[in-house]
Short mmCIF file of N, CA and C in Angstrom, two decimals:
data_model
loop_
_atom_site.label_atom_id
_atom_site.label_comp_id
_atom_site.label_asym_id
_atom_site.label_seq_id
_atom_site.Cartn_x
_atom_site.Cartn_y
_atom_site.Cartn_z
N UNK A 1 88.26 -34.26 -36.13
CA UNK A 1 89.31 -35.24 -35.94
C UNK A 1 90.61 -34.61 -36.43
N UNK A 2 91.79 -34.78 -35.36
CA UNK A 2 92.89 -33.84 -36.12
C UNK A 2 93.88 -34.71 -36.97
N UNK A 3 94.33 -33.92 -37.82
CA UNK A 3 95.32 -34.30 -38.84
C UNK A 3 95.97 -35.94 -38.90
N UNK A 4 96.78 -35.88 -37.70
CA UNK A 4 97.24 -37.14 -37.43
C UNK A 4 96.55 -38.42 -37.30
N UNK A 5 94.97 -38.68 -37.04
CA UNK A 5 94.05 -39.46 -36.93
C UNK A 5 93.32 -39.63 -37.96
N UNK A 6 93.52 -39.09 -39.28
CA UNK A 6 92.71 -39.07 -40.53
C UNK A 6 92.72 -40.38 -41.12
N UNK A 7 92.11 -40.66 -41.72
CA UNK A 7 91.86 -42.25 -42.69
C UNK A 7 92.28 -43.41 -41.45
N UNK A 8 91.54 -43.04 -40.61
CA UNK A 8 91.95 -44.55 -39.24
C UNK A 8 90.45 -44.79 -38.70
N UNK A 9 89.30 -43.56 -39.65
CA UNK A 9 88.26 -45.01 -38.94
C UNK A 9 87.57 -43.64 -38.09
N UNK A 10 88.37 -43.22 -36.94
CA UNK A 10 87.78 -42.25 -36.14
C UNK A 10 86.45 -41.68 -36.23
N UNK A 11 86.84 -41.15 -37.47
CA UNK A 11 85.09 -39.76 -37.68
C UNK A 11 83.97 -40.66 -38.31
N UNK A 12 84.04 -41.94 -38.80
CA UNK A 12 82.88 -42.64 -39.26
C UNK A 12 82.39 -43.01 -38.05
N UNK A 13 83.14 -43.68 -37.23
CA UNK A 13 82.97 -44.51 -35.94
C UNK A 13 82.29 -43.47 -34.80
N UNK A 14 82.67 -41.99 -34.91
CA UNK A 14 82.08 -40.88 -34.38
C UNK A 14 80.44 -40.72 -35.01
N UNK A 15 80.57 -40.86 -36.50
CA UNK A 15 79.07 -40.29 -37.02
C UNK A 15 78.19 -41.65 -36.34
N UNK A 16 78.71 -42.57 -36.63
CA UNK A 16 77.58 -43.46 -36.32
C UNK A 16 77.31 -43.48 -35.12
N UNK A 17 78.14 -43.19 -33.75
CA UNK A 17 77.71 -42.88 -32.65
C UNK A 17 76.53 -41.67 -32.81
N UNK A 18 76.72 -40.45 -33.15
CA UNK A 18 75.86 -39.81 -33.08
C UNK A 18 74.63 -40.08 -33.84
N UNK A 19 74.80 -40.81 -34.76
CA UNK A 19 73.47 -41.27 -35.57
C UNK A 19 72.41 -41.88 -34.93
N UNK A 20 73.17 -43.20 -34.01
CA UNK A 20 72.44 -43.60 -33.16
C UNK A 20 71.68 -43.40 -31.66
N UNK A 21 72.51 -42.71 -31.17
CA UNK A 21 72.14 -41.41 -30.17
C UNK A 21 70.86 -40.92 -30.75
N UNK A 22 70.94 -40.13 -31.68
CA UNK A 22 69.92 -39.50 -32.32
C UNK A 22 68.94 -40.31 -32.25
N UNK A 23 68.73 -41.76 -33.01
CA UNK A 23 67.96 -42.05 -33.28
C UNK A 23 66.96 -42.73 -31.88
N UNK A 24 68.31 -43.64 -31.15
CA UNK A 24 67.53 -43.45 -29.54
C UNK A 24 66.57 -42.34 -28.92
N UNK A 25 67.10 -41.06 -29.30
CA UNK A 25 66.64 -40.08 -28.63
C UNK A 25 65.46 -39.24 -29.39
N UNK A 26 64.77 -40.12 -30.31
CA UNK A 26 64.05 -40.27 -31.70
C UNK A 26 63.95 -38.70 -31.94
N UNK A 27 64.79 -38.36 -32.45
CA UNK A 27 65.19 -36.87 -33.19
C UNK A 27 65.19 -37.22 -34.32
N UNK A 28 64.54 -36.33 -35.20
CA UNK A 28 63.86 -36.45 -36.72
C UNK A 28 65.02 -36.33 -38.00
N UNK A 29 66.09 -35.35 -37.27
CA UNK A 29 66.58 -34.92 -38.84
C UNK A 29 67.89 -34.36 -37.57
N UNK A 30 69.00 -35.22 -38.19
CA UNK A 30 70.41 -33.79 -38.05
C UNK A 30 70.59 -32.99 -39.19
N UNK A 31 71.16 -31.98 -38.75
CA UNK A 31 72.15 -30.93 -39.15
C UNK A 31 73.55 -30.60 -38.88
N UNK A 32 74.13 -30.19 -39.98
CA UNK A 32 75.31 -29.66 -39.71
C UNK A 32 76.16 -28.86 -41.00
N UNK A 33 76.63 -27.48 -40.05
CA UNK A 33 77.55 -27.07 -40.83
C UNK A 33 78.75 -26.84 -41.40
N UNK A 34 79.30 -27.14 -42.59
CA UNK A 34 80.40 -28.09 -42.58
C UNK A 34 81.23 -26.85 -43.55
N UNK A 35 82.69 -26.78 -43.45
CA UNK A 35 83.04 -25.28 -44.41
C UNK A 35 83.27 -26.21 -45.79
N UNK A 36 83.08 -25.68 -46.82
CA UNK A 36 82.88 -25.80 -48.04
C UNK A 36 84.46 -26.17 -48.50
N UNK A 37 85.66 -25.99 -47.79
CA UNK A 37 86.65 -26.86 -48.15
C UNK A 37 87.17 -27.98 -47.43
N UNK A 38 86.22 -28.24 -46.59
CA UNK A 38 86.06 -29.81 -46.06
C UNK A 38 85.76 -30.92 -47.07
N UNK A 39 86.14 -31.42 -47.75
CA UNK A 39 86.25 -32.17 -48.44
C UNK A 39 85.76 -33.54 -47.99
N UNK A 40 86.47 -34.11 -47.35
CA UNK A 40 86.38 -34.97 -45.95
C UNK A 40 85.38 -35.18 -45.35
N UNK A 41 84.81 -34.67 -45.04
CA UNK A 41 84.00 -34.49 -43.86
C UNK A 41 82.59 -34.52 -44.71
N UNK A 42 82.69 -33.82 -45.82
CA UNK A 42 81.47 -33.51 -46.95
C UNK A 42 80.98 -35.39 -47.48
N UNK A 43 82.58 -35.77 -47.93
CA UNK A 43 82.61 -37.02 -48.33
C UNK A 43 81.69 -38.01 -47.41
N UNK A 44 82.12 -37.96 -46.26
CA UNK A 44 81.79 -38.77 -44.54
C UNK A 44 80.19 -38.40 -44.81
N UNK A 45 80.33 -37.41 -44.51
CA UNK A 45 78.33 -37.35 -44.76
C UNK A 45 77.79 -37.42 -45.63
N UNK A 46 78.16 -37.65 -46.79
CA UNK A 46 77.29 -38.75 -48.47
C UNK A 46 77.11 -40.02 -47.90
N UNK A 47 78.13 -40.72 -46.88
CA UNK A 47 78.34 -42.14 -47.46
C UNK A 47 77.23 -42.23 -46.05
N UNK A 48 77.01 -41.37 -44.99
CA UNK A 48 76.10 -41.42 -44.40
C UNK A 48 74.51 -41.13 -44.77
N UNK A 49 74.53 -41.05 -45.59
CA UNK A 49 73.33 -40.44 -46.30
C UNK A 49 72.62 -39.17 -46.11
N UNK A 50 73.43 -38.45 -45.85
CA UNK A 50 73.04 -36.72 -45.88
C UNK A 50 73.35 -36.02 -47.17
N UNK A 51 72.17 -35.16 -47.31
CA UNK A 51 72.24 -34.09 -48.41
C UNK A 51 72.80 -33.07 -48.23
N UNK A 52 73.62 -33.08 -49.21
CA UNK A 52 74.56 -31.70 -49.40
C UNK A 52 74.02 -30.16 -49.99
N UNK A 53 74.18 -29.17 -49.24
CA UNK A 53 73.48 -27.89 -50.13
C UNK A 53 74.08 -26.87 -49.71
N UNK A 54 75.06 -26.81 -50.56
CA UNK A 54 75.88 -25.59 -50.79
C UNK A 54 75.46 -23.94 -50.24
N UNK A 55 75.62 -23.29 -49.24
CA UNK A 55 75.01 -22.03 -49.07
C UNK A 55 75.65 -20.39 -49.10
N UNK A 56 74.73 -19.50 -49.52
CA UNK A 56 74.99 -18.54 -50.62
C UNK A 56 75.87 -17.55 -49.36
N UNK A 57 75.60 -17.42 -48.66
CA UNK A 57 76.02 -16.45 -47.67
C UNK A 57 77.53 -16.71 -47.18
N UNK A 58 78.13 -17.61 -46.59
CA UNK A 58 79.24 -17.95 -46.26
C UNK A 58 79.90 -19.05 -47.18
N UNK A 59 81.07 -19.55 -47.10
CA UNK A 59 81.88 -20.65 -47.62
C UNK A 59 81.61 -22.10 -46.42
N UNK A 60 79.77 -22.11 -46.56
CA UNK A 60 79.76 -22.99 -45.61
C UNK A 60 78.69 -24.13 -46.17
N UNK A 61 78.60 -25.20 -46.44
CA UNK A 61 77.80 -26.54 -47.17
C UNK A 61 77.02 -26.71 -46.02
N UNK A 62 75.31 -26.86 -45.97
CA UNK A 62 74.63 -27.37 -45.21
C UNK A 62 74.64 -28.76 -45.36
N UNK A 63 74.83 -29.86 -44.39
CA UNK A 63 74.29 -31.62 -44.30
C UNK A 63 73.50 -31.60 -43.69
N UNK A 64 72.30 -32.62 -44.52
CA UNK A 64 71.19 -32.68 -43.58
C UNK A 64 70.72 -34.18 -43.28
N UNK A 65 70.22 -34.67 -42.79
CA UNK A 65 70.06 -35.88 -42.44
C UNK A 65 68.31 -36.24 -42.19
N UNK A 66 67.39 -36.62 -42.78
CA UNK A 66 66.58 -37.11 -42.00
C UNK A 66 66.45 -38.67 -41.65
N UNK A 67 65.95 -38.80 -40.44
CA UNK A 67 65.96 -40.29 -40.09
C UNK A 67 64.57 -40.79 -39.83
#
């Protein structure tokens, strides 16, 4: 979501689309890789209930989701 669209709702209203997609399409677990100064976005996927796990190789946070 770019700059100008931030704190309006957008990227929650996005996750839960894909959440539910997913879950229609009974897929077990998302993923995603998110860069480690996403802040934002890190935040967005706690309140979705994904686990955060920091990874050793790049400046990149794994989210994981099972459903």
């Amino acid at each position: 979501v770019s700059d100008q669209l931030q704190k309006q709702g957008l990227g929650a209203e996005l996750m839960k689309r894909i959440l539910q997609i997913a879950k229609d399409e009974k897929i077990k677990r998302v993923v995603a890789d998110l860069l480690q100064d996403n802040a934002g976005m890190q935040h967005l996927c706690k309140e979705f209930g994904f686990k955060l796990q920091p990874q050793t190789t790049d400046s990149v946070v794994k989210a994981e989701l099972v459903l």
